[in-house]
């Protein structure tokens, strides 16, 4: 199993306009998984990036969106063969349900090396994808972490919106404990500095 960050997320406030797009990750299985599909205007660039990885849309078995905001779900429709996990909801065609394991605080197992865990805070239904890779544990967290800089500056993740700062704080701490690398919602992948372990 390998993974590739297809696009680094970003967020910036410039000339009075706030612009943001999410990190988008391809997990090469089997099963193939795509995590967060950016905005509805990113279809072309996403298709191009997948082609460069020799992956066809129909080869994607799972779409996981870390939460339901529009800059994380925009191209879900490209993956019609996949099961769609958006926050706590799971769907395929018109079959739809809220996954009980997320509500119970438990993990959803995609494969022995790919799991989805509930990490509410940014929204009350945020999830994080946990990958067991050759380089260690990689957590694709969505906006639980905005970007590397928010480790030192709480304002960065709080000002990006938090439905429960307390839960978000708890889940951030949990991910910092278990992950070697974090793919944040709106910044490049980073290695978790040792000082955030066992603190
Ligand atoms: Zn976001």
XYZ file of N, CA and C and ligand atoms in Angstrom:
598
model
N 0.841 -1.199 0.000
C 0.000 0.000 0.000
C 0.881 1.256 0.000
N 0.619 2.151 -0.919
C 1.356 3.418 -0.930
C 0.370 4.570 -0.917
N 0.909 5.752 -0.761
C 0.001 6.905 -0.831
C 0.718 8.061 -1.501
N -0.066 8.938 -2.093
C 0.510 10.102 -2.754
C -0.387 11.310 -2.461
N 0.219 12.365 -1.956
C -0.531 13.608 -1.809
C -0.619 14.222 -3.202
N -1.800 14.187 -3.794
C -1.952 14.697 -5.162
C -1.870 16.221 -5.175
N -2.496 16.845 -4.157
C -2.463 18.308 -4.057
C -2.318 18.711 -2.596
N -1.412 19.637 -2.336
C -1.297 20.217 -0.998
C -2.425 21.224 -0.806
N -3.110 21.145 0.324
C -4.133 22.134 0.624
C -3.502 23.479 0.956
N -4.311 24.520 0.925
C -3.831 25.860 1.282
C -5.000 26.692 1.766
N -4.688 27.746 2.458
C -5.703 28.757 2.796
C -4.961 30.070 2.993
N -5.523 31.131 2.465
C -4.873 32.430 2.620
C -5.897 33.551 2.472
N -5.601 34.629 3.149
C -6.436 35.820 3.045
C -5.610 36.889 2.372
N -6.029 37.279 1.184
C -5.225 38.215 0.406
C -6.139 39.149 -0.366
N -5.808 40.423 -0.401
C -6.613 41.428 -1.114
C -8.101 41.318 -0.763
N -8.377 41.097 0.535
C -9.760 41.028 1.023
C -10.544 39.794 0.569
N -9.845 38.830 -0.022
C -10.546 37.601 -0.440
C -9.900 36.407 0.270
N -10.754 35.544 0.832
C -10.257 34.332 1.455
C -10.308 33.207 0.427
N -9.172 32.567 0.197
C -9.130 31.453 -0.749
C -8.638 30.202 -0.035
N -9.264 29.070 -0.332
C -8.831 27.826 0.309
C -9.155 26.637 -0.578
N -8.286 25.650 -0.514
C -8.614 24.355 -1.093
C -7.962 23.297 -0.213
N -8.499 22.086 -0.263
C -8.045 21.066 0.685
C -6.923 20.216 0.113
N -6.215 19.548 1.001
C -5.260 18.529 0.586
C -6.042 17.354 0.024
N -5.498 16.759 -1.042
C -6.167 15.623 -1.695
C -5.164 14.485 -1.789
N -5.544 13.335 -1.251
C -4.597 12.210 -1.146
C -5.155 10.973 -1.855
N -4.276 10.337 -2.627
C -4.610 9.058 -3.249
C -3.912 7.953 -2.461
N -4.688 6.983 -1.993
C -4.103 5.801 -1.340
C -4.194 4.676 -2.358
N -2.994 4.139 -2.685
C -2.969 3.077 -3.686
C -2.989 1.733 -2.994
N -4.082 1.037 -3.133
C -4.272 -0.254 -2.478
C -3.780 -1.385 -3.335
N -4.549 -2.423 -3.488
C -5.986 -2.389 -3.241
C -6.322 -2.435 -1.750
N -7.458 -1.808 -1.417
C -8.343 -1.016 -2.272
C -7.800 0.401 -2.469
N -8.069 0.976 -3.639
C -7.700 2.376 -3.877
C -8.703 3.297 -3.191
N -8.144 4.318 -2.540
C -8.998 5.247 -1.783
C -8.586 6.666 -2.148
N -9.543 7.564 -2.292
C -9.194 8.972 -2.434
C -9.764 9.716 -1.234
N -8.927 10.587 -0.664
C -9.350 11.304 0.537
C -9.449 12.798 0.227
N -10.635 13.336 0.335
C -10.989 14.735 0.077
C -10.789 15.085 -1.400
N -11.865 15.564 -2.017
C -11.847 15.719 -3.483
C -11.902 17.182 -3.934
N -11.495 18.092 -3.058
C -11.358 19.513 -3.401
C -12.697 20.144 -3.810
N -12.632 21.219 -4.591
C -13.874 21.935 -4.931
C -14.465 21.385 -6.231
N -15.677 21.785 -6.517
C -16.370 21.344 -7.731
C -15.686 21.860 -9.002
N -14.756 22.795 -8.847
C -14.083 23.384 -10.000
C -12.738 22.700 -10.293
N -12.470 21.599 -9.617
C -11.150 20.966 -9.736
C -11.158 19.659 -10.519
N -12.259 19.413 -11.203
C -12.419 18.140 -11.905
C -11.253 17.858 -12.860
N -10.949 18.870 -13.690
C -9.925 18.651 -14.710
C -8.568 18.334 -14.117
N -8.179 19.109 -13.110
C -6.834 18.888 -12.550
C -6.768 17.587 -11.757
N -7.884 17.190 -11.162
C -7.889 15.922 -10.434
C -7.785 14.741 -11.402
N -8.534 14.818 -12.496
C -8.466 13.747 -13.499
C -7.055 13.621 -14.072
N -6.419 14.759 -14.288
C -5.060 14.760 -14.836
C -4.085 14.112 -13.845
N -4.230 14.476 -12.575
C -3.333 13.929 -11.543
C -3.508 12.414 -11.400
N -4.745 11.960 -11.488
C -5.002 10.516 -11.388
C -4.407 9.781 -12.575
N -4.527 10.402 -13.745
C -3.980 9.791 -14.951
C -2.467 9.618 -14.819
N -1.828 10.616 -14.250
C -0.376 10.537 -14.036
C -0.009 9.399 -13.085
N -0.946 9.022 -12.234
C -0.727 7.891 -11.314
C -1.266 6.579 -11.893
N -1.705 6.633 -13.142
C -2.281 5.461 -13.820
C -3.468 4.869 -13.068
N -4.263 5.749 -12.478
C -5.463 5.302 -11.765
C -6.682 5.903 -12.463
N -7.633 5.040 -12.748
C -8.872 5.481 -13.374
C -9.927 5.709 -12.286
N -10.846 6.627 -12.542
C -11.904 6.895 -11.541
C -12.626 5.624 -11.114
N -12.837 4.739 -12.071
C -13.607 3.541 -11.723
C -12.789 2.559 -10.871
N -11.493 2.796 -10.754
C -10.644 1.942 -9.903
C -10.643 2.384 -8.441
N -11.308 3.489 -8.149
C -11.380 3.979 -6.762
C -12.537 3.271 -6.059
N -12.216 2.588 -4.957
C -13.259 1.822 -4.248
C -13.882 2.598 -3.095
N -13.119 3.541 -2.551
C -13.648 4.365 -1.460
C -13.296 5.826 -1.684
N -14.276 6.685 -1.475
C -14.028 8.118 -1.351
C -14.240 8.427 0.125
N -13.245 9.010 0.756
C -13.447 9.446 2.141
C -13.293 10.957 2.192
N -14.310 11.644 2.677
C -14.222 13.078 2.895
C -14.175 13.303 4.401
N -13.140 14.019 4.825
C -12.914 14.185 6.267
C -14.067 14.914 6.943
N -14.805 15.720 6.168
C -16.034 16.358 6.640
C -16.782 16.898 5.422
N -17.962 17.438 5.650
C -18.842 17.743 4.522
C -18.722 19.124 3.908
N -17.692 19.881 4.229
C -17.591 21.233 3.657
C -17.270 21.178 2.157
N -17.754 22.210 1.443
C -17.745 22.153 -0.026
C -16.355 22.104 -0.648
N -15.334 22.561 0.087
C -13.978 22.493 -0.464
C -13.305 21.142 -0.189
N -14.086 20.164 0.273
C -13.531 18.826 0.524
C -14.293 17.729 -0.231
N -15.429 18.089 -0.833
C -16.310 17.072 -1.424
C -16.614 17.313 -2.900
N -15.993 18.361 -3.484
C -16.451 18.881 -4.773
C -16.458 17.890 -5.916
N -15.509 16.943 -5.938
C -15.415 16.031 -7.088
C -15.811 14.598 -6.743
N -16.556 14.421 -5.666
C -16.997 13.069 -5.296
C -17.707 12.354 -6.448
N -18.446 13.143 -7.237
C -19.269 12.539 -8.292
C -18.457 11.818 -9.368
N -17.133 12.093 -9.416
C -16.293 11.414 -10.409
C -16.151 9.925 -10.106
N -16.409 9.553 -8.843
C -16.073 8.189 -8.402
C -17.353 7.392 -8.158
N -17.925 6.941 -9.260
C -19.271 6.345 -9.197
C -19.250 4.884 -8.790
N -18.064 4.264 -8.831
C -17.986 2.862 -8.400
C -17.694 2.752 -6.910
N -17.392 3.871 -6.307
C -16.894 3.852 -4.921
C -18.009 3.953 -3.900
N -17.674 3.483 -2.708
C -18.483 3.777 -1.536
C -18.023 5.144 -1.037
N -18.971 6.014 -0.704
C -18.622 7.369 -0.275
C -18.815 7.519 1.231
N -17.724 7.825 1.900
C -17.802 8.099 3.343
C -17.559 9.596 3.509
N -18.588 10.321 3.902
C -18.468 11.780 4.084
C -18.759 12.075 5.552
N -17.711 12.385 6.310
C -17.911 12.494 7.751
C -18.424 11.165 8.272
N -19.529 11.202 9.008
C -20.059 9.958 9.588
C -21.012 9.226 8.638
N -21.306 9.823 7.467
C -22.294 9.175 6.600
C -21.622 8.314 5.544
N -22.289 7.221 5.210
C -21.778 6.279 4.218
C -22.855 6.112 3.159
N -22.437 6.216 1.875
C -23.447 6.037 0.842
C -22.880 5.379 -0.402
N -23.773 4.761 -1.131
C -23.493 4.246 -2.475
C -24.803 4.344 -3.243
N -24.760 5.080 -4.337
C -26.004 5.405 -5.054
C -27.004 5.971 -4.043
N -28.222 5.437 -4.004
C -29.190 6.042 -3.078
C -29.232 5.345 -1.713
N -28.290 4.427 -1.503
C -28.222 3.806 -0.174
C -27.429 4.722 0.747
N -27.974 5.033 1.873
C -27.374 6.027 2.763
C -27.615 5.646 4.214
N -26.550 5.722 5.015
C -26.756 5.535 6.454
C -25.684 6.264 7.249
N -25.953 6.502 8.487
C -24.945 7.069 9.390
C -24.236 5.903 10.064
N -22.919 5.876 9.937
C -22.143 4.724 10.412
C -22.136 4.672 11.954
N -22.712 3.615 12.523
C -22.808 3.526 13.989
C -21.444 3.508 14.678
N -20.429 2.933 14.024
C -19.127 2.845 14.699
C -18.542 4.241 14.936
N -18.796 5.175 14.022
C -18.305 6.540 14.245
C -19.022 7.171 15.437
N -20.336 6.946 15.485
C -21.120 7.511 16.598
C -20.673 6.918 17.924
N -20.170 5.671 17.868
C -19.711 5.001 19.093
C -18.247 5.328 19.393
N -17.619 6.157 18.537
C -16.221 6.528 18.760
C -15.233 5.459 18.319
N -15.711 4.547 17.472
C -14.843 3.433 17.063
C -14.373 3.561 15.622
N -13.370 2.766 15.261
C -12.797 2.864 13.919
C -13.625 2.087 12.892
N -13.545 2.557 11.657
C -14.164 1.886 10.508
C -13.006 1.313 9.712
N -13.042 0.003 9.492
C -11.897 -0.646 8.865
C -12.120 -0.800 7.368
N -11.245 -0.175 6.570
C -11.294 -0.357 5.113
C -10.422 -1.538 4.723
N -9.214 -1.614 5.318
C -8.358 -2.787 5.148
C -7.451 -2.840 6.367
N -6.575 -3.850 6.432
C -5.735 -3.956 7.645
C -4.793 -2.767 7.795
N -4.548 -2.032 6.701
C -3.657 -0.875 6.782
C -4.351 0.469 6.589
N -5.648 0.439 6.372
C -6.400 1.685 6.138
C -7.623 1.719 7.050
N -7.623 2.675 7.957
C -8.760 2.793 8.874
C -9.259 4.231 8.914
N -10.518 4.383 9.255
C -11.108 5.718 9.396
C -11.596 5.839 10.833
N -11.187 6.912 11.499
C -11.618 7.079 12.890
C -12.357 8.415 13.064
N -13.319 8.445 13.963
C -14.030 9.703 14.206
C -13.145 10.673 14.983
N -13.036 11.916 14.490
C -12.237 12.945 15.176
C -12.999 14.274 15.152
N -14.164 14.314 15.807
C -14.971 15.537 15.776
C -14.275 16.730 16.410
N -14.747 17.905 16.012
C -14.174 19.152 16.528
C -14.432 20.263 15.533
N -13.714 20.217 14.406
C -13.935 21.201 13.332
C -15.416 21.179 12.936
N -15.945 19.994 12.620
C -17.389 19.759 12.631
C -17.604 18.603 13.612
N -18.857 18.376 13.965
C -19.116 17.314 14.932
C -19.039 15.930 14.288
N -18.852 15.896 12.949
C -18.771 14.602 12.260
C -17.468 14.465 11.466
N -16.408 15.078 11.914
C -15.120 14.935 11.219
C -14.547 13.524 11.407
N -13.892 13.042 10.357
C -13.159 11.771 10.465
C -11.720 11.969 9.992
N -10.848 11.055 10.424
C -9.445 11.048 10.029
C -9.111 9.677 9.460
N -8.357 9.658 8.357
C -7.917 8.398 7.767
C -6.522 8.066 8.319
N -6.384 6.862 8.840
C -5.117 6.418 9.400
C -4.519 5.344 8.488
N -3.297 5.606 8.003
C -2.625 4.657 7.113
C -1.402 4.071 7.804
N -1.255 2.768 7.696
C -0.004 2.131 8.149
C 0.888 1.996 6.934
N 1.958 2.781 6.872
C 2.814 2.778 5.683
C 4.232 2.365 6.061
N 5.088 2.230 5.043
C 6.487 1.869 5.285
C 7.226 2.958 6.053
N 6.742 4.203 5.950
C 7.436 5.295 6.648
C 6.815 5.571 8.024
N 5.781 4.819 8.382
C 5.148 5.001 9.684
C 3.661 5.266 9.547
N 3.062 5.723 10.636
C 1.625 6.009 10.639
C 1.381 7.398 10.039
N 0.544 7.430 9.006
C 0.176 8.697 8.369
C -1.293 8.975 8.688
N -1.565 10.167 9.214
C -2.942 10.565 9.514
C -3.370 11.659 8.543
N -4.440 11.392 7.801
C -5.007 12.403 6.906
C -6.198 12.983 7.660
N -6.013 14.205 8.166
C -6.902 14.686 9.227
C -7.972 15.680 8.785
N -7.929 16.134 7.535
C -8.817 17.242 7.209
C -8.501 18.404 8.126
N -9.527 19.165 8.486
C -9.285 20.434 9.172
C -9.140 20.311 10.687
N -9.006 19.072 11.180
C -8.613 18.887 12.580
C -7.295 19.645 12.791
N -6.417 19.545 11.783
C -5.217 20.381 11.704
C -5.334 21.217 10.434
N -5.195 22.515 10.576
C -5.292 23.400 9.411
C -3.991 23.324 8.597
N -2.873 23.448 9.291
C -1.557 23.382 8.666
C -0.518 23.236 9.770
N 0.704 22.921 9.408
C 1.778 22.691 10.386
C 1.862 23.819 11.412
N 1.743 25.033 10.927
C 1.927 26.209 11.789
C 0.916 26.266 12.929
N -0.210 25.547 12.790
C -1.208 25.646 13.860
C -0.827 24.853 15.114
N 0.265 24.082 15.042
C 0.754 23.410 16.253
C 1.188 24.456 17.281
N 1.757 25.547 16.783
C 2.263 26.598 17.662
C 1.289 27.763 17.802
N 0.377 27.860 16.848
C -0.547 29.000 16.840
C -1.993 28.508 16.781
N -2.583 28.306 17.961
C -3.964 27.806 18.086
C -4.963 28.598 17.254
N -4.699 29.897 17.095
C -5.635 30.758 16.386
C -5.879 30.273 14.955
N -4.882 29.635 14.362
C -5.007 29.193 12.969
C -6.120 28.166 12.790
N -6.190 27.183 13.702
C -7.280 26.203 13.534
C -8.587 26.705 14.131
N -8.492 27.518 15.169
C -9.727 28.030 15.774
C -10.444 28.999 14.831
N -9.671 29.853 14.157
C -10.300 30.842 13.280
C -10.811 30.210 11.986
N -10.345 28.977 11.685
C -10.878 28.272 10.510
C -12.249 27.686 10.805
N -12.709 27.868 12.042
C -14.031 27.376 12.429
C -13.913 26.077 13.204
N -14.507 26.066 14.387
C -14.490 24.851 15.195
C -15.832 24.724 15.900
N -16.543 23.626 15.634
C -17.851 23.422 16.273
C -17.685 23.036 17.742
N -16.530 22.454 18.086
C -16.215 22.190 19.487
C -14.706 22.271 19.675
N -14.259 23.402 20.209
C -12.814 23.566 20.414
C -12.290 22.522 21.391
N -13.119 22.166 22.362
C -12.678 21.199 23.364
C -12.443 19.820 22.738
N -13.434 19.358 21.949
C -13.273 18.063 21.283
C -12.119 18.109 20.285
N -12.015 19.229 19.577
C -10.948 19.338 18.580
C -9.576 19.259 19.262
N -9.464 19.919 20.402
C -8.208 19.892 21.153
C -7.861 18.459 21.559
N -8.863 17.740 22.075
C -8.653 16.342 22.501
C -8.223 15.471 21.331
N -8.908 15.639 20.196
C -8.595 14.782 19.050
C -7.271 15.151 18.389
N -6.917 16.430 18.432
C -5.590 16.838 17.948
C -4.512 16.144 18.765
N -4.693 16.133 20.067
C -3.724 15.532 20.968
C -3.575 14.030 20.679
N -4.726 13.392 20.478
C -4.735 11.957 20.196
C -3.969 11.643 18.902
N -4.218 12.448 17.860
C -3.545 12.209 16.574
C -2.042 12.482 16.700
N -1.668 13.529 17.433
C -0.238 13.827 17.608
C 0.472 12.656 18.299
N -0.258 11.974 19.177
C 0.330 10.815 19.871
C 0.564 9.647 18.919
N -0.427 9.382 18.052
C -0.329 8.143 17.261
C 0.343 8.310 15.900
N 0.353 9.529 15.363
C 0.824 9.684 13.978
C 2.303 10.052 13.896
N 2.960 9.528 12.861
C 4.325 9.969 12.544
C 4.275 11.146 11.565
N 3.286 11.096 10.683
C 3.107 12.177 9.702
C 1.644 12.599 9.691
N 1.420 13.884 9.444
C 0.057 14.397 9.333
C -0.105 15.103 7.997
N -1.177 14.744 7.290
C -1.595 15.537 6.129
C -2.732 16.425 6.626
N -2.461 17.728 6.833
C -3.496 18.620 7.366
C -4.459 19.064 6.259
N -5.556 19.665 6.657
C -6.579 20.057 5.684
C -6.118 21.093 4.680
N -5.286 22.035 5.147
C -4.942 23.164 4.274
C -3.460 23.515 4.318
N -2.622 22.495 4.236
C -1.178 22.715 4.193
C -0.498 21.419 3.787
N 0.815 21.476 3.504
C 1.555 20.288 3.101
C 1.714 19.280 4.249
N 1.980 18.047 3.894
C 2.247 16.988 4.875
C 3.445 17.385 5.749
N 3.382 17.028 7.038
C 4.533 17.295 7.912
C 4.766 16.133 8.872
N 6.018 16.051 9.338
C 6.374 15.039 10.330
C 6.035 15.608 11.704
N 5.461 14.775 12.566
C 5.103 15.256 13.898
C 6.371 15.402 14.736
N 6.676 16.629 15.178
C 7.886 16.820 15.986
C 7.787 16.056 17.308
N 8.909 15.513 17.733
C 8.952 14.687 18.944
C 8.391 15.408 20.178
N 8.545 16.728 20.220
C 8.072 17.461 21.406
C 6.562 17.365 21.630
N 5.831 16.948 20.594
C 4.378 16.815 20.746
C 3.955 15.414 21.176
N 4.950 14.542 21.359
C 4.663 13.189 21.826
C 4.687 13.183 23.354
N 3.793 12.423 23.964
C 3.722 12.259 25.427
C 3.722 13.569 26.189
N 3.099 14.600 25.581
C 3.081 15.870 26.308
C 1.747 16.067 26.996
Zn -11.315 22.776 4.857
